[in-house]
Amino acid sequence: MARTENTSTPGVYQLDNGFWGYRYTLTVNGKKKDFKKTKDELGKPFKTAKAAFRARETAIVREKENRTQRPQMQRMTFAEVYQVYCEQGRNEKAYQTIRKQESLWNNHLAARFGKRFIDEIAVAEVNDYLAELYYTEGRAYRYVEGFLKMFYLIFGQSYSRNFLDVDTYNKLCVNKDVRIHMPKMKIDEDTDIVAYSREQVEMLDDYFSGTNAETAYLLGRCCGLRINECYGLKWESVDIKRGTIAIDRQMQYQDGLIKLVSLKTRNARRTIYMSDKLKAYLQELERRNREQAAGLAAQRTQNQTFITDIDGQKISSLELVNGLPNGKIQTVNCVSADFRRETKNF
């Protein structure tokens, strides 16, 4: 909106709509910062130049008093804020989330932004960096979104821990007109969800039928379980009589070890009703396991693997639904390669 300066009242100007506004500049931490308002504290416009001038004088006095009483804000580098976050702010984060953050930090952000003071990083600089990742380096759009989330995380941590003032934070993360954002998506970017045709699903059914990965495949196909949930499923969570499966844990590799861990979110805990096909399959699988338990007892005892359960206790791999008849454990790697090989020509 255009404005007309009022030469008789410094710092006050008139808007095109006839109302008035004011502006002033203060030095904060050695830097000049501009402030401006076109409405009072109740959200009403200033009707006269005198009203705008009085509000300006009051705002300047109040701002100076606040800054005098406010403790000196500690300047922190990007790396220092990230270190504080790692030590104090992410105790509740999932293991895979922490791994992803560590990867982005160690491989990209540390070298580029680590030594920079958090309050000197400009919006345009972040946007240019995201555009460089996406357009110049050819990174996938969803991958670049991870960088944007990291910037929001670090700036948010800085603001919540009083390392960043409210105006800078609003400019970086809140004001939708200027805040950091993703680059414009390329026209040919492929983000569509792929759905298999009936013929392709039948091909997958035939391919996995009778294989060691059939159980995991059917759990995913019939119930929509994630692959980690398939291989983390215990027999005690399967109620064949009621036809339900309780999903409350998943299998993950952590520090090179196979573990059963919590689901990523609270809402991921759920109870699923089985289809008749899956119910019949699991019923038959359970019957075969009982028969094989006697005939292959020695092998199963020797081949079983003890892994850490969600409560920290050690359990036998024989308690998992996805296991080989001889007692050997199966993991997410057992189906991934097979599925990629079968679907690469779809």
PDB file of N, CA and C in Angstrom, residues 241-306:
ATOM      1  N   LYS A 241      -8.896 -66.559  16.528  1.00  0.00           N
ATOM      2  CA  LYS A 241     -10.303 -66.798  16.868  1.00  0.00           C
ATOM      3  C   LYS A 241     -11.145 -65.555  16.603  1.00  0.00           C
ATOM      4  N   ARG A 242     -10.652 -64.394  17.007  1.00  0.00           N
ATOM      5  CA  ARG A 242     -11.383 -63.144  16.774  1.00  0.00           C
ATOM      6  C   ARG A 242     -11.099 -62.554  15.398  1.00  0.00           C
ATOM      7  N   GLY A 243     -10.026 -63.026  14.776  1.00  0.00           N
ATOM      8  CA  GLY A 243      -9.669 -62.517  13.450  1.00  0.00           C
ATOM      9  C   GLY A 243      -9.037 -61.145  13.484  1.00  0.00           C
ATOM     10  N   THR A 244      -8.219 -60.877  14.529  1.00  0.00           N
ATOM     11  CA  THR A 244      -7.605 -59.554  14.662  1.00  0.00           C
ATOM     12  C   THR A 244      -6.091 -59.668  14.822  1.00  0.00           C
ATOM     13  N   ILE A 245      -5.418 -58.582  14.485  1.00  0.00           N
ATOM     14  CA  ILE A 245      -3.976 -58.451  14.684  1.00  0.00           C
ATOM     15  C   ILE A 245      -3.729 -57.130  15.407  1.00  0.00           C
ATOM     16  N   ALA A 246      -2.987 -57.171  16.508  1.00  0.00           N
ATOM     17  CA  ALA A 246      -2.647 -55.967  17.259  1.00  0.00           C
ATOM     18  C   ALA A 246      -1.260 -55.487  16.827  1.00  0.00           C
ATOM     19  N   ILE A 247      -1.184 -54.259  16.351  1.00  0.00           N
ATOM     20  CA  ILE A 247       0.087 -53.681  15.897  1.00  0.00           C
ATOM     21  C   ILE A 247       0.574 -52.730  16.970  1.00  0.00           C
ATOM     22  N   ASP A 248       1.674 -53.098  17.640  1.00  0.00           N
ATOM     23  CA  ASP A 248       2.190 -52.255  18.722  1.00  0.00           C
ATOM     24  C   ASP A 248       3.714 -52.157  18.731  1.00  0.00           C
ATOM     25  N   ARG A 249       4.378 -52.740  17.723  1.00  0.00           N
ATOM     26  CA  ARG A 249       5.840 -52.673  17.666  1.00  0.00           C
ATOM     27  C   ARG A 249       6.306 -52.934  16.242  1.00  0.00           C
ATOM     28  N   GLN A 250       7.563 -52.712  15.999  1.00  0.00           N
ATOM     29  CA  GLN A 250       8.136 -52.944  14.679  1.00  0.00           C
ATOM     30  C   GLN A 250       9.573 -53.414  14.835  1.00  0.00           C
ATOM     31  N   MET A 251      10.100 -54.054  13.782  1.00  0.00           N
ATOM     32  CA  MET A 251      11.488 -54.501  13.791  1.00  0.00           C
ATOM     33  C   MET A 251      12.359 -53.438  13.150  1.00  0.00           C
ATOM     34  N   GLN A 252      13.502 -53.177  13.773  1.00  0.00           N
ATOM     35  CA  GLN A 252      14.466 -52.212  13.226  1.00  0.00           C
ATOM     36  C   GLN A 252      15.882 -52.671  13.513  1.00  0.00           C
ATOM     37  N   TYR A 253      16.789 -52.240  12.622  1.00  0.00           N
ATOM     38  CA  TYR A 253      18.212 -52.362  12.902  1.00  0.00           C
ATOM     39  C   TYR A 253      18.645 -51.102  13.649  1.00  0.00           C
ATOM     40  N   GLN A 254      19.214 -51.267  14.816  1.00  0.00           N
ATOM     41  CA  GLN A 254      19.736 -50.144  15.584  1.00  0.00           C
ATOM     42  C   GLN A 254      21.155 -50.460  16.028  1.00  0.00           C
ATOM     43  N   ASP A 255      22.074 -49.645  15.560  1.00  0.00           N
ATOM     44  CA  ASP A 255      23.490 -49.857  15.874  1.00  0.00           C
ATOM     45  C   ASP A 255      23.943 -51.258  15.488  1.00  0.00           C
ATOM     46  N   GLY A 256      23.433 -51.739  14.344  1.00  0.00           N
ATOM     47  CA  GLY A 256      23.839 -53.038  13.833  1.00  0.00           C
ATOM     48  C   GLY A 256      23.132 -54.218  14.467  1.00  0.00           C
ATOM     49  N   LEU A 257      22.182 -53.969  15.377  1.00  0.00           N
ATOM     50  CA  LEU A 257      21.466 -55.050  16.054  1.00  0.00           C
ATOM     51  C   LEU A 257      19.996 -55.039  15.652  1.00  0.00           C
ATOM     52  N   ILE A 258      19.409 -56.239  15.574  1.00  0.00           N
ATOM     53  CA  ILE A 258      17.981 -56.360  15.293  1.00  0.00           C
ATOM     54  C   ILE A 258      17.217 -56.188  16.598  1.00  0.00           C
ATOM     55  N   LYS A 259      16.235 -55.284  16.605  1.00  0.00           N
ATOM     56  CA  LYS A 259      15.449 -55.042  17.817  1.00  0.00           C
ATOM     57  C   LYS A 259      13.973 -54.877  17.459  1.00  0.00           C
ATOM     58  N   LEU A 260      13.115 -55.113  18.436  1.00  0.00           N
ATOM     59  CA  LEU A 260      11.709 -54.744  18.320  1.00  0.00           C
ATOM     60  C   LEU A 260      11.532 -53.447  19.090  1.00  0.00           C
ATOM     61  N   VAL A 261      11.026 -52.429  18.422  1.00  0.00           N
ATOM     62  CA  VAL A 261      10.950 -51.094  19.009  1.00  0.00           C
ATOM     63  C   VAL A 261       9.550 -50.531  18.863  1.00  0.00           C
ATOM     64  N   SER A 262       9.324 -49.401  19.522  1.00  0.00           N
ATOM     65  CA  SER A 262       8.018 -48.747  19.449  1.00  0.00           C
ATOM     66  C   SER A 262       7.735 -48.263  18.034  1.00  0.00           C
ATOM     67  N   LEU A 263       6.456 -48.128  17.741  1.00  0.00           N
ATOM     68  CA  LEU A 263       6.044 -47.542  16.472  1.00  0.00           C
ATOM     69  C   LEU A 263       6.409 -46.061  16.469  1.00  0.00           C
ATOM     70  N   LYS A 264       6.467 -45.471  15.287  1.00  0.00           N
ATOM     71  CA  LYS A 264       6.949 -44.094  15.172  1.00  0.00           C
ATOM     72  C   LYS A 264       6.024 -43.100  15.862  1.00  0.00           C
ATOM     73  N   THR A 265       4.721 -43.309  15.761  1.00  0.00           N
ATOM     74  CA  THR A 265       3.767 -42.376  16.362  1.00  0.00           C
ATOM     75  C   THR A 265       2.752 -43.123  17.221  1.00  0.00           C
ATOM     76  N   ARG A 266       2.113 -42.402  18.096  1.00  0.00           N
ATOM     77  CA  ARG A 266       1.099 -42.989  18.976  1.00  0.00           C
ATOM     78  C   ARG A 266      -0.080 -43.537  18.170  1.00  0.00           C
ATOM     79  N   ASN A 267      -0.460 -42.814  17.118  1.00  0.00           N
ATOM     80  CA  ASN A 267      -1.612 -43.233  16.310  1.00  0.00           C
ATOM     81  C   ASN A 267      -1.327 -44.482  15.475  1.00  0.00           C
ATOM     82  N   ALA A 268      -0.048 -44.874  15.386  1.00  0.00           N
ATOM     83  CA  ALA A 268       0.286 -46.072  14.616  1.00  0.00           C
ATOM     84  C   ALA A 268      -0.135 -47.341  15.348  1.00  0.00           C
ATOM     85  N   ARG A 269      -0.356 -47.248  16.655  1.00  0.00           N
ATOM     86  CA  ARG A 269      -0.861 -48.405  17.410  1.00  0.00           C
ATOM     87  C   ARG A 269      -2.305 -48.650  16.999  1.00  0.00           C
ATOM     88  N   ARG A 270      -2.600 -49.869  16.593  1.00  0.00           N
ATOM     89  CA  ARG A 270      -3.938 -50.140  16.089  1.00  0.00           C
ATOM     90  C   ARG A 270      -4.232 -51.637  16.115  1.00  0.00           C
ATOM     91  N   THR A 271      -5.504 -51.969  16.001  1.00  0.00           N
ATOM     92  CA  THR A 271      -5.947 -53.355  15.872  1.00  0.00           C
ATOM     93  C   THR A 271      -6.607 -53.509  14.517  1.00  0.00           C
ATOM     94  N   ILE A 272      -6.188 -54.512  13.761  1.00  0.00           N
ATOM     95  CA  ILE A 272      -6.652 -54.701  12.383  1.00  0.00           C
ATOM     96  C   ILE A 272      -7.419 -56.017  12.284  1.00  0.00           C
ATOM     97  N   TYR A 273      -8.519 -55.980  11.560  1.00  0.00           N
ATOM     98  CA  TYR A 273      -9.277 -57.207  11.298  1.00  0.00           C
ATOM     99  C   TYR A 273      -8.733 -57.888  10.046  1.00  0.00           C
ATOM    100  N   MET A 274      -8.539 -59.183  10.146  1.00  0.00           N
ATOM    101  CA  MET A 274      -7.984 -59.946   9.025  1.00  0.00           C
ATOM    102  C   MET A 274      -9.066 -60.298   8.015  1.00  0.00           C
ATOM    103  N   SER A 275      -8.670 -60.395   6.768  1.00  0.00           N
ATOM    104  CA  SER A 275      -9.562 -60.927   5.743  1.00  0.00           C
ATOM    105  C   SER A 275      -9.660 -62.435   5.926  1.00  0.00           C
ATOM    106  N   ASP A 276     -10.670 -63.042   5.322  1.00  0.00           N
ATOM    107  CA  ASP A 276     -10.826 -64.496   5.424  1.00  0.00           C
ATOM    108  C   ASP A 276      -9.608 -65.224   4.857  1.00  0.00           C
ATOM    109  N   LYS A 277      -9.056 -64.681   3.770  1.00  0.00           N
ATOM    110  CA  LYS A 277      -7.888 -65.298   3.144  1.00  0.00           C
ATOM    111  C   LYS A 277      -6.699 -65.304   4.092  1.00  0.00           C
ATOM    112  N   LEU A 278      -6.419 -64.172   4.730  1.00  0.00           N
ATOM    113  CA  LEU A 278      -5.276 -64.093   5.633  1.00  0.00           C
ATOM    114  C   LEU A 278      -5.527 -64.917   6.892  1.00  0.00           C
ATOM    115  N   LYS A 279      -6.740 -64.892   7.387  1.00  0.00           N
ATOM    116  CA  LYS A 279      -7.068 -65.668   8.585  1.00  0.00           C
ATOM    117  C   LYS A 279      -6.826 -67.148   8.341  1.00  0.00           C
ATOM    118  N   ALA A 280      -7.274 -67.645   7.196  1.00  0.00           N
ATOM    119  CA  ALA A 280      -7.067 -69.057   6.866  1.00  0.00           C
ATOM    120  C   ALA A 280      -5.584 -69.369   6.704  1.00  0.00           C
ATOM    121  N   TYR A 281      -4.852 -68.444   6.103  1.00  0.00           N
ATOM    122  CA  TYR A 281      -3.420 -68.666   5.888  1.00  0.00           C
ATOM    123  C   TYR A 281      -2.678 -68.751   7.225  1.00  0.00           C
ATOM    124  N   LEU A 282      -2.942 -67.808   8.137  1.00  0.00           N
ATOM    125  CA  LEU A 282      -2.258 -67.805   9.422  1.00  0.00           C
ATOM    126  C   LEU A 282      -2.663 -68.993  10.287  1.00  0.00           C
ATOM    127  N   GLN A 283      -3.897 -69.414  10.160  1.00  0.00           N
ATOM    128  CA  GLN A 283      -4.350 -70.593  10.898  1.00  0.00           C
ATOM    129  C   GLN A 283      -3.576 -71.831  10.448  1.00  0.00           C
ATOM    130  N   GLU A 284      -3.396 -71.967   9.152  1.00  0.00           N
ATOM    131  CA  GLU A 284      -2.631 -73.088   8.616  1.00  0.00           C
ATOM    132  C   GLU A 284      -1.153 -72.961   8.983  1.00  0.00           C
ATOM    133  N   LEU A 285      -0.620 -71.742   8.950  1.00  0.00           N
ATOM    134  CA  LEU A 285       0.776 -71.520   9.309  1.00  0.00           C
ATOM    135  C   LEU A 285       1.024 -71.888  10.765  1.00  0.00           C
ATOM    136  N   GLU A 286       0.107 -71.532  11.634  1.00  0.00           N
ATOM    137  CA  GLU A 286       0.240 -71.873  13.046  1.00  0.00           C
ATOM    138  C   GLU A 286       0.204 -73.378  13.250  1.00  0.00           C
ATOM    139  N   ARG A 287      -0.655 -74.072  12.502  1.00  0.00           N
ATOM    140  CA  ARG A 287      -0.730 -75.536  12.609  1.00  0.00           C
ATOM    141  C   ARG A 287       0.580 -76.181  12.170  1.00  0.00           C
ATOM    142  N   ARG A 288       1.142 -75.690  11.049  1.00  0.00           N
ATOM    143  CA  ARG A 288       2.409 -76.250  10.558  1.00  0.00           C
ATOM    144  C   ARG A 288       3.541 -75.999  11.549  1.00  0.00           C
ATOM    145  N   ASN A 289       3.528 -74.831  12.180  1.00  0.00           N
ATOM    146  CA  ASN A 289       4.571 -74.520  13.159  1.00  0.00           C
ATOM    147  C   ASN A 289       4.533 -75.484  14.339  1.00  0.00           C
ATOM    148  N   ARG A 290       3.334 -75.842  14.780  1.00  0.00           N
ATOM    149  CA  ARG A 290       3.213 -76.789  15.898  1.00  0.00           C
ATOM    150  C   ARG A 290       3.770 -78.151  15.504  1.00  0.00           C
ATOM    151  N   GLU A 291       3.499 -78.582  14.276  1.00  0.00           N
ATOM    152  CA  GLU A 291       4.009 -79.859  13.816  1.00  0.00           C
ATOM    153  C   GLU A 291       5.529 -79.835  13.688  1.00  0.00           C
ATOM    154  N   GLN A 292       6.060 -78.736  13.135  1.00  0.00           N
ATOM    155  CA  GLN A 292       7.505 -78.647  12.907  1.00  0.00           C
ATOM    156  C   GLN A 292       8.284 -78.451  14.200  1.00  0.00           C
ATOM    157  N   ALA A 293       7.611 -77.925  15.229  1.00  0.00           N
ATOM    158  CA  ALA A 293       8.294 -77.674  16.494  1.00  0.00           C
ATOM    159  C   ALA A 293       8.862 -78.951  17.088  1.00  0.00           C
ATOM    160  N   ALA A 294       8.163 -80.062  16.865  1.00  0.00           N
ATOM    161  CA  ALA A 294       8.644 -81.339  17.400  1.00  0.00           C
ATOM    162  C   ALA A 294       9.714 -81.942  16.500  1.00  0.00           C
ATOM    163  N   GLY A 295       9.460 -81.998  15.198  1.00  0.00           N
ATOM    164  CA  GLY A 295      10.393 -82.634  14.283  1.00  0.00           C
ATOM    165  C   GLY A 295      11.699 -81.890  14.102  1.00  0.00           C
ATOM    166  N   LEU A 296      11.638 -80.543  14.236  1.00  0.00           N
ATOM    167  CA  LEU A 296      12.843 -79.730  14.036  1.00  0.00           C
ATOM    168  C   LEU A 296      13.292 -79.054  15.329  1.00  0.00           C
ATOM    169  N   ALA A 297      12.984 -79.678  16.462  1.00  0.00           N
ATOM    170  CA  ALA A 297      13.253 -79.059  17.758  1.00  0.00           C
ATOM    171  C   ALA A 297      14.721 -78.725  17.940  1.00  0.00           C
ATOM    172  N   ALA A 298      15.604 -79.654  17.589  1.00  0.00           N
ATOM    173  CA  ALA A 298      17.042 -79.428  17.787  1.00  0.00           C
ATOM    174  C   ALA A 298      17.534 -78.287  16.899  1.00  0.00           C
ATOM    175  N   GLN A 299      17.104 -78.292  15.628  1.00  0.00           N
ATOM    176  CA  GLN A 299      17.524 -77.232  14.722  1.00  0.00           C
ATOM    177  C   GLN A 299      17.005 -75.868  15.183  1.00  0.00           C
ATOM    178  N   ARG A 300      15.749 -75.851  15.603  1.00  0.00           N
ATOM    179  CA  ARG A 300      15.141 -74.590  16.012  1.00  0.00           C
ATOM    180  C   ARG A 300      15.836 -74.023  17.261  1.00  0.00           C
ATOM    181  N   THR A 301      16.203 -74.909  18.172  1.00  0.00           N
ATOM    182  CA  THR A 301      16.900 -74.462  19.369  1.00  0.00           C
ATOM    183  C   THR A 301      18.275 -73.885  19.018  1.00  0.00           C
ATOM    184  N   GLN A 302      18.937 -74.525  18.061  1.00  0.00           N
ATOM    185  CA  GLN A 302      20.275 -74.078  17.678  1.00  0.00           C
ATOM    186  C   GLN A 302      20.239 -72.802  16.851  1.00  0.00           C
ATOM    187  N   ASN A 303      19.241 -72.677  15.968  1.00  0.00           N
ATOM    188  CA  ASN A 303      19.207 -71.563  15.008  1.00  0.00           C
ATOM    189  C   ASN A 303      18.501 -70.313  15.520  1.00  0.00           C
ATOM    190  N   GLN A 304      17.761 -70.445  16.604  1.00  0.00           N
ATOM    191  CA  GLN A 304      17.002 -69.282  17.079  1.00  0.00           C
ATOM    192  C   GLN A 304      17.935 -68.137  17.458  1.00  0.00           C
ATOM    193  N   THR A 305      17.424 -66.925  17.277  1.00  0.00           N
ATOM    194  CA  THR A 305      18.166 -65.716  17.627  1.00  0.00           C
ATOM    195  C   THR A 305      17.427 -64.998  18.746  1.00  0.00           C
ATOM    196  N   PHE A 306      18.167 -64.526  19.728  1.00  0.00           N
ATOM    197  CA  PHE A 306      17.545 -63.780  20.818  1.00  0.00           C
ATOM    198  C   PHE A 306      17.730 -62.287  20.550  1.00  0.00           C
TER     199      PHE A 306
END
